[in-house]
Tab-separated table of C-alpha atoms in Angstrom:
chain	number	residue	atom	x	y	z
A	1	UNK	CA	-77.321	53.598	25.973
A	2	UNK	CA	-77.022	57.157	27.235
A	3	UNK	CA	-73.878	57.912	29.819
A	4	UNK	CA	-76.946	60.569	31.340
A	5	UNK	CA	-79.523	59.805	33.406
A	6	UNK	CA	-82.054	62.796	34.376
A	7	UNK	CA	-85.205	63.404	36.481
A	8	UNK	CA	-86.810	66.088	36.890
A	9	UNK	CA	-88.550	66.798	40.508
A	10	UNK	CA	-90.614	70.147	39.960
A	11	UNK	CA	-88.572	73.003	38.709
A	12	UNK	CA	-85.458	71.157	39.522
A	13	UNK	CA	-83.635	68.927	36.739
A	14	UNK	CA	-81.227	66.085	38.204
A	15	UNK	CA	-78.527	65.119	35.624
A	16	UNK	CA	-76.631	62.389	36.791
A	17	UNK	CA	-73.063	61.134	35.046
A	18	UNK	CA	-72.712	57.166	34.593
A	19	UNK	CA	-69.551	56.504	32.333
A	20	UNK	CA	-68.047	53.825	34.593
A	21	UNK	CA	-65.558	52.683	36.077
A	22	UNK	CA	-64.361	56.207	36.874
A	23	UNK	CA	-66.442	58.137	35.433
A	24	UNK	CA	-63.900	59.263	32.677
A	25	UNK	CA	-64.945	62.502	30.353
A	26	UNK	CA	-64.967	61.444	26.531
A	27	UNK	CA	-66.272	63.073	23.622
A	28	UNK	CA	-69.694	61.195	23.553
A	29	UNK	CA	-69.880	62.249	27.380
A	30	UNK	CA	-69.342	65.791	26.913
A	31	UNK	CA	-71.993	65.778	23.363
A	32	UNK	CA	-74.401	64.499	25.988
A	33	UNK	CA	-74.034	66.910	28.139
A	34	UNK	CA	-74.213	69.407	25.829
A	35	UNK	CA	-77.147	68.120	24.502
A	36	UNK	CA	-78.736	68.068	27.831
A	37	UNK	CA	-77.935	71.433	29.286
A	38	UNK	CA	-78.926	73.175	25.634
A	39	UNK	CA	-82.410	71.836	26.320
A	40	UNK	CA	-82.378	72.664	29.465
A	41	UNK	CA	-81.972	76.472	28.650
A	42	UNK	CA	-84.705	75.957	26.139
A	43	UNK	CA	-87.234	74.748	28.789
A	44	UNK	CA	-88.841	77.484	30.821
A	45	UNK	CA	-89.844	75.528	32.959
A	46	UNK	CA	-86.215	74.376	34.751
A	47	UNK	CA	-85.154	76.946	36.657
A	48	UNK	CA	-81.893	74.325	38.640
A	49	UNK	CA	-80.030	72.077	37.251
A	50	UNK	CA	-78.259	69.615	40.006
A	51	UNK	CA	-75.063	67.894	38.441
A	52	UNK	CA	-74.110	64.747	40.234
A	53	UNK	CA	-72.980	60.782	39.892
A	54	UNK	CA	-74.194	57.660	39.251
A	55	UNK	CA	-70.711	55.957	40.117
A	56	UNK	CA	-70.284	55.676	43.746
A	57	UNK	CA	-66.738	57.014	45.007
A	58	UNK	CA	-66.494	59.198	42.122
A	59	UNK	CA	-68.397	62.524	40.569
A	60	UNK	CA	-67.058	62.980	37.522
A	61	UNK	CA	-63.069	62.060	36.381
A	62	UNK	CA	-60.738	63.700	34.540
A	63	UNK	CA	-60.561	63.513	30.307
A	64	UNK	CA	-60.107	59.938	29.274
A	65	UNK	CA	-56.218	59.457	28.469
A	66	UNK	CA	-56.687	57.044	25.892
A	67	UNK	CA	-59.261	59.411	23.830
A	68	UNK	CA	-56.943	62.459	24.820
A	69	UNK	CA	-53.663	61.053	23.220
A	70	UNK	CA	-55.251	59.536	20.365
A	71	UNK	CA	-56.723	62.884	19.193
A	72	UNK	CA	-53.030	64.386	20.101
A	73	UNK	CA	-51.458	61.744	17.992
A	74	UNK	CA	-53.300	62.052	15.302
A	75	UNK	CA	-52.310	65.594	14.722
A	76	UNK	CA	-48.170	64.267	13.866
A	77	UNK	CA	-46.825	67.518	14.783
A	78	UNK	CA	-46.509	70.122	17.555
A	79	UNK	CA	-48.635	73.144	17.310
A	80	UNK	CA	-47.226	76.291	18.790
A	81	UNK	CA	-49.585	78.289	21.127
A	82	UNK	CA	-49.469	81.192	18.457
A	83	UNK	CA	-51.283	78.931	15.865
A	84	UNK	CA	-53.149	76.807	17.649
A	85	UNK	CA	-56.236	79.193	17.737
A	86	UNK	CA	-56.704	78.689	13.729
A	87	UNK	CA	-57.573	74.956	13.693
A	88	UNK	CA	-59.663	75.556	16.766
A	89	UNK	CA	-61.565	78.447	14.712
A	90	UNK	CA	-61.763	76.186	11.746
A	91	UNK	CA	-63.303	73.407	13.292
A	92	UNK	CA	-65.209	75.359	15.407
A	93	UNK	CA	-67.361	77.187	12.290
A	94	UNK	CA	-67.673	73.502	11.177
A	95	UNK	CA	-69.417	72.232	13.899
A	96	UNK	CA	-71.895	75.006	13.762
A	97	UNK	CA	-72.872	73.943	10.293
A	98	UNK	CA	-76.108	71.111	10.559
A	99	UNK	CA	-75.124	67.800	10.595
A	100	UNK	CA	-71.435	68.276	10.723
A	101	UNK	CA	-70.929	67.817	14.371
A	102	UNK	CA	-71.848	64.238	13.965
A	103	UNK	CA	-69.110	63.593	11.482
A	104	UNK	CA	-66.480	65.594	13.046
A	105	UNK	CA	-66.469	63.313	15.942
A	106	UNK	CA	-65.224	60.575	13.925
A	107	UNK	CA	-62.446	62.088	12.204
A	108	UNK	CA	-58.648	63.365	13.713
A	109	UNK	CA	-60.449	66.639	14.681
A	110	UNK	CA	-62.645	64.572	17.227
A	111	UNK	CA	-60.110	66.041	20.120
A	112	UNK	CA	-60.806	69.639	19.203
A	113	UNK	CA	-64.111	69.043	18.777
A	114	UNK	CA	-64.335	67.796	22.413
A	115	UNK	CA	-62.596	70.799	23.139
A	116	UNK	CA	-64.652	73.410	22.103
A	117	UNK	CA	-67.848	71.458	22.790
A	118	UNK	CA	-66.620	71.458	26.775
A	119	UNK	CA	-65.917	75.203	26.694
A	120	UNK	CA	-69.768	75.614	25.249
A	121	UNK	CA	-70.849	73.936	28.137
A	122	UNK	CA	-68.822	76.003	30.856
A	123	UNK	CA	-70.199	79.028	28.735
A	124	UNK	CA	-73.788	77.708	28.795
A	125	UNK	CA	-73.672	76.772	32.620
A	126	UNK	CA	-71.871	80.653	33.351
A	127	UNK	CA	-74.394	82.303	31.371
A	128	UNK	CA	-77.627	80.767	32.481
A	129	UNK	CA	-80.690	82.044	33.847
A	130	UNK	CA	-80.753	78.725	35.573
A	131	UNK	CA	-79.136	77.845	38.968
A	132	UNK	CA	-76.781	74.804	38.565
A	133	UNK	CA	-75.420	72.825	41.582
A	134	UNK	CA	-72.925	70.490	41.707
A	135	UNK	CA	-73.237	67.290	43.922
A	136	UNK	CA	-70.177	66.353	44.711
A	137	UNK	CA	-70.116	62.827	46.608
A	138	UNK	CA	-66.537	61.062	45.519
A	139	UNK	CA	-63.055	62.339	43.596
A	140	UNK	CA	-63.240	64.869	41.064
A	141	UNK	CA	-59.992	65.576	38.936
A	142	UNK	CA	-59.347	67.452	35.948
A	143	UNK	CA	-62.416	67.808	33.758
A	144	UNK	CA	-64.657	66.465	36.468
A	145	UNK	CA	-63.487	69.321	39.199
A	146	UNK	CA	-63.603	71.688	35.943
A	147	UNK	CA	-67.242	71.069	35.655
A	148	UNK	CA	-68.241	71.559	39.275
A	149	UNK	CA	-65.972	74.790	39.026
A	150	UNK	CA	-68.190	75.864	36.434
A	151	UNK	CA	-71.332	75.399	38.176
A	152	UNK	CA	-72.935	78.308	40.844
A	153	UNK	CA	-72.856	76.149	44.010
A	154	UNK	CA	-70.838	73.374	45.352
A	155	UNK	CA	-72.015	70.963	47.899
A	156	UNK	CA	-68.878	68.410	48.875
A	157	UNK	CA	-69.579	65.077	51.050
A	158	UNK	CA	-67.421	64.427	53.498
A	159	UNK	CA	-64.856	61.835	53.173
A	160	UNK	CA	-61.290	60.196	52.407
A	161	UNK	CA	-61.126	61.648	48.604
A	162	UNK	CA	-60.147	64.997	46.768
A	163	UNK	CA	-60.425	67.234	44.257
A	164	UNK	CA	-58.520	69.330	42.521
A	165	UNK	CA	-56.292	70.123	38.815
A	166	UNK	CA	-53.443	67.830	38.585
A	167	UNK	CA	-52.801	68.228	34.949
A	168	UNK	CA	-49.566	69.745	35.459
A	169	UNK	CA	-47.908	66.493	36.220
A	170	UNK	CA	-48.186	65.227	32.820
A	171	UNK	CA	-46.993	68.691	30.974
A	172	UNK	CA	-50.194	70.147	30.857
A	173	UNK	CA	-52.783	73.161	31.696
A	174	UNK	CA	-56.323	72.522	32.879
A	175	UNK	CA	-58.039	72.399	29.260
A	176	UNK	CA	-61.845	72.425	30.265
A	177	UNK	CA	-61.921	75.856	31.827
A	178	UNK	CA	-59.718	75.220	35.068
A	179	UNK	CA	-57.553	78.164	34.851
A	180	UNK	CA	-59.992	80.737	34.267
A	181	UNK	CA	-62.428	79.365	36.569
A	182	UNK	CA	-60.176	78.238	39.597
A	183	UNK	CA	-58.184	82.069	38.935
A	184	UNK	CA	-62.103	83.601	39.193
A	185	UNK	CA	-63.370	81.098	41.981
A	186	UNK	CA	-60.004	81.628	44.494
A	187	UNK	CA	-58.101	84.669	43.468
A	188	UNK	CA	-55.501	84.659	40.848
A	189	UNK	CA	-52.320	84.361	43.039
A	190	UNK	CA	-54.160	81.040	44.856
A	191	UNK	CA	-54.676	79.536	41.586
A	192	UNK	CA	-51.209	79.947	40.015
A	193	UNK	CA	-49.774	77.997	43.112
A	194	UNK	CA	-52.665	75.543	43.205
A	195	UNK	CA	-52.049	74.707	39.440
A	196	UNK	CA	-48.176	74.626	40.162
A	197	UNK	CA	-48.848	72.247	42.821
A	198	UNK	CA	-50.869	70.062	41.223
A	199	UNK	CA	-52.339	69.576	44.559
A	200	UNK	CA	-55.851	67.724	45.473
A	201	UNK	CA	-58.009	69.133	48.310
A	202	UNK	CA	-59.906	67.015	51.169
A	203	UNK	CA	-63.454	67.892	51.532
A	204	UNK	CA	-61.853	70.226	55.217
A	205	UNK	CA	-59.252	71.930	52.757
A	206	UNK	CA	-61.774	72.306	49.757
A	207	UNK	CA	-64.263	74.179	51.544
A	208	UNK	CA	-61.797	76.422	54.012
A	209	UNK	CA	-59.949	77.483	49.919
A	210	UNK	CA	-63.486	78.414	48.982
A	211	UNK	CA	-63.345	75.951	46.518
A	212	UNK	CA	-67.073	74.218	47.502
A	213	UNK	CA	-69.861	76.203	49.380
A	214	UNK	CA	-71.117	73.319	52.094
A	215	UNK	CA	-69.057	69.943	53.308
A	216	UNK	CA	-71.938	67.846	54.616
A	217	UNK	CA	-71.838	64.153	55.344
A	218	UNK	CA	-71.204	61.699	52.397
A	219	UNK	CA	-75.366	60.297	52.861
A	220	UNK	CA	-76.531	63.968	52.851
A	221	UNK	CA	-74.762	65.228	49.478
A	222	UNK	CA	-77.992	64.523	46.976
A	223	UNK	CA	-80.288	65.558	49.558
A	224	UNK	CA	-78.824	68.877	50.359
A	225	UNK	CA	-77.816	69.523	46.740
A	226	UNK	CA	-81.252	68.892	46.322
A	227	UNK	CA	-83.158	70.988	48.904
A	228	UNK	CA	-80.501	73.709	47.631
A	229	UNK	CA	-81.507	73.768	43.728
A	230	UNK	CA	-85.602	73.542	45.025
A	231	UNK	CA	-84.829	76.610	46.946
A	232	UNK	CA	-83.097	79.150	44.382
A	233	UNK	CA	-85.151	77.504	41.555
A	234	UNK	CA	-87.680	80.261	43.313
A	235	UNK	CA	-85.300	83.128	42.207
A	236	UNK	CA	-86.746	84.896	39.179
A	237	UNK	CA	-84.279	83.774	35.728
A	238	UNK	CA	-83.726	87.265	34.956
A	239	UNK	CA	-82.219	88.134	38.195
A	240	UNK	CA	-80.646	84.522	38.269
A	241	UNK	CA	-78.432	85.838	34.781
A	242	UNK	CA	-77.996	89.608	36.002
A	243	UNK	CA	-76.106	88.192	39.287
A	244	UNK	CA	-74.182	85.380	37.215
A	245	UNK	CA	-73.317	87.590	34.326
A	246	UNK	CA	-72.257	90.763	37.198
A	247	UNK	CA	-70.103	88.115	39.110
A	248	UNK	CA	-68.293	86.754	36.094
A	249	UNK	CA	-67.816	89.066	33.885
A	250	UNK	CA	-67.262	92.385	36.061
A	251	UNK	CA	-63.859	93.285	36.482
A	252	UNK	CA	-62.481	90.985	34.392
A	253	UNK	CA	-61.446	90.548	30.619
A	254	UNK	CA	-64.252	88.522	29.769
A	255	UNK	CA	-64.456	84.039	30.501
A	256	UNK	CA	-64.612	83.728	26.501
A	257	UNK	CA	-60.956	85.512	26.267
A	258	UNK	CA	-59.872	83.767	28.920
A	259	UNK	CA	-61.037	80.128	27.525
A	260	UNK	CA	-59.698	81.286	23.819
A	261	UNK	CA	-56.323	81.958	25.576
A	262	UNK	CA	-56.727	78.289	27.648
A	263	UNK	CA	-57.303	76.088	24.679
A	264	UNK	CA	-55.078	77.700	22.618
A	265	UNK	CA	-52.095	76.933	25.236
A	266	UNK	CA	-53.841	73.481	25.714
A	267	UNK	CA	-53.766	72.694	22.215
A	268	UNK	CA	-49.871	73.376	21.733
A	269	UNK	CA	-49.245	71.654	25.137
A	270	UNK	CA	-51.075	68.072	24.244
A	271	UNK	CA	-49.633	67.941	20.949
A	272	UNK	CA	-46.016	67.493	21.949
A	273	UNK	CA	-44.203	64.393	22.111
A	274	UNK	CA	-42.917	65.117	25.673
A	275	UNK	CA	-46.735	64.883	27.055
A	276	UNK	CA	-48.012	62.402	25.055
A	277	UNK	CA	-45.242	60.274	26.678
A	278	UNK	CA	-46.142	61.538	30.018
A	279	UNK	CA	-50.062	60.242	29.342
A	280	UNK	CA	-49.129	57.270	27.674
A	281	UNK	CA	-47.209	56.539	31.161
A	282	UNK	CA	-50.397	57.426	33.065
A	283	UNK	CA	-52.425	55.654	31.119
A	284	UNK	CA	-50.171	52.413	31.201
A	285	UNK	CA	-50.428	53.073	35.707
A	286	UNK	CA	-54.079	53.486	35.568
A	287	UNK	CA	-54.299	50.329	33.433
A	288	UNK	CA	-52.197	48.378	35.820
A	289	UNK	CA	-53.908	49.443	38.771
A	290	UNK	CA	-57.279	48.404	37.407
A	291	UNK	CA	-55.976	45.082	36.557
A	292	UNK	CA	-55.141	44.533	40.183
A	293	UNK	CA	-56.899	46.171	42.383
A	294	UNK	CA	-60.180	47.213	40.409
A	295	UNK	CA	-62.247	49.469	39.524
A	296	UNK	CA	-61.435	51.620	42.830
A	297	UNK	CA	-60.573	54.830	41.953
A	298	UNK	CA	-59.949	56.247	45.917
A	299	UNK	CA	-57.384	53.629	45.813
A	300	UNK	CA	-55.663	54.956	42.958
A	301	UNK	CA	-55.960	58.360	44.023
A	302	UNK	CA	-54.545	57.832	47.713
A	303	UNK	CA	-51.359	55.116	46.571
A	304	UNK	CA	-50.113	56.370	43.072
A	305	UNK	CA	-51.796	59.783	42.091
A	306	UNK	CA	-49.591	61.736	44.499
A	307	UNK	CA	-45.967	60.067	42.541
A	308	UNK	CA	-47.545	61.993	39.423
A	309	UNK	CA	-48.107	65.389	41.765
A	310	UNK	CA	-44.495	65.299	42.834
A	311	UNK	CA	-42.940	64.206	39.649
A	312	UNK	CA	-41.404	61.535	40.845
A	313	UNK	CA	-43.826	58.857	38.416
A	314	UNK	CA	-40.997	57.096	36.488
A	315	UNK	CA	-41.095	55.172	33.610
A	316	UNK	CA	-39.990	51.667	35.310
A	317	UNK	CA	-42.768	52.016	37.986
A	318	UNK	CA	-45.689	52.447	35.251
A	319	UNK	CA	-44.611	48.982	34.023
């Protein structure tokens, strides 16, 4: 059963995340997604892609910890940032060969693969001639807010949730893209303190940081998203790419530099012990939480996400 489900309403195609209970990016996720915005730049006829949820409370969730330290693990060693671009290289030209994508995702290179194959998407999205919108009605951390981030416009419901790049807690960087694009989306010095933080952002704060383009009321989000993608599905695709490729890559050193730079960084970061530990802790909280409270993710985001921003998460409470 595919985690996507898509429509397609004119011009517009709706793509719409179901990978419950949170939503969680995995490897199959992001080769879906893949999958489905590749043939949407193949198809003339699209000119918007809307990005949104099919799990109420949530858009899209960060990378799923137990896939994230089991491709760490499986590595046995640390990789120092100055060598980590090799393997990524290596498995990189592998995937590009026929067939071999399929087979990498079942063996300890899975994690890289995932890697690379969510940088391709950011690329994909950046350089399009389409216009992609993200519909954001619920949390969106890590990967999730990465993704929106990567899309052209932003529409936010209203509500008791955030968003934002908390990876930092657990020894991290933002691996999917989140410190080029947060840097290019709020100003470098914004996004050095924002990634420091580890700090989420209510709908109010997201949209006064420039982080999303309209806050409307939670029941409006598809609807506007909608009536947003219709409208600048009218722009002509060549113009659509000139004004995406002017905005992100004038003045700067280039988004595939910068993403290079990221994994590489992300790469030496998730293979050592000390943040493996730190996820394994996470995961063991999340596991607890959804044992007794549920599947609410707003829950866990309001009562035990902010321990993990302020580094106060300790091993006896994650029992």
């Amino acid at each position: 059963m595919s985690l996507l489900a898509q429509e397609r309403h004119g011009a517009v195609l709706t793509v719409r995340v179901r990978n419950e209970p949170f939503n969680f990016m995995t490897g199959r996720l992001l080769a879906e997604l893949s999958d489905a915005v590749a043939r949407a730049e193949r198809d003339p006829t699209v000119r918007a892609v809307v990005l949104a949820s099919a799990v109420p409370g949530v858009f899209i969730g960060h990378y799923d910890i137990e896939e994230l330290l089991a491709g760490a693990e499986a590595g046995g060693m640390e990789v120092p940032a100055r060598l980590a671009p090799a393997p990524l290289r290596l498995v990189g030209a592998l995937g590009r060969l026929p067939g071999m994508r399929g087979l990498l995702e079942h063996t300890p290179v899975a994690g890289l693969q995932a890697l690379l194959a969510f940088h391709d998407v950011v690329r994909r999205i950046q350089n399009s001639d389409k216009v992609y919108v993200a519909a954001i009605d619920g949390t969106a951390l890590g990967g999730g807010f990465e993704l929106a981030l990567a899309c052209d416009v932003r529409i936010m419901g209203d509500g008791r949730y955030g968003i934002g790049l908390m990876e930092i807690a657990f020894g991290l960087l933002p691996g999917g893209g989140g410190s080029q694009l947060l840097a290019r989306t709020i100003g470098p010095g914004r996004a050095l303190e924002q990634l420091l933080e580890g700090r989420l952002f209510t709908p109010a704060a997201a949209l006064e940081a420039g982080l999303v383009h309209h806050v409307v009321p939670p029941d409006e989000v598809a609807g506007h998203a909608s009536r947003t993608a219709t409208r600048l599905a009218r722009r002509p695709p060549g113009s659509v790419r000139a004004v995406k490729r002017a905005v992100h890559r004038g003045g700067s050193s280039g988004l595939g530099r910068g993403l290079a730079m990221e994994r590489a960084l992300f790469l030496a970061l998730v293979s050592r012990r000390s943040t493996q530990s730190a996820l394994r802790r996470y995961l063991k909280d999340l596991q607890t939480h959804r044992r007794v409270i549920g599947g609410d993710v707003a829950a866990f985001v309001e009562n035990r996400l902010p321990a993990w921003q302020s580094g106060t998460a300790t091993e006896a409470e994650t029992r």
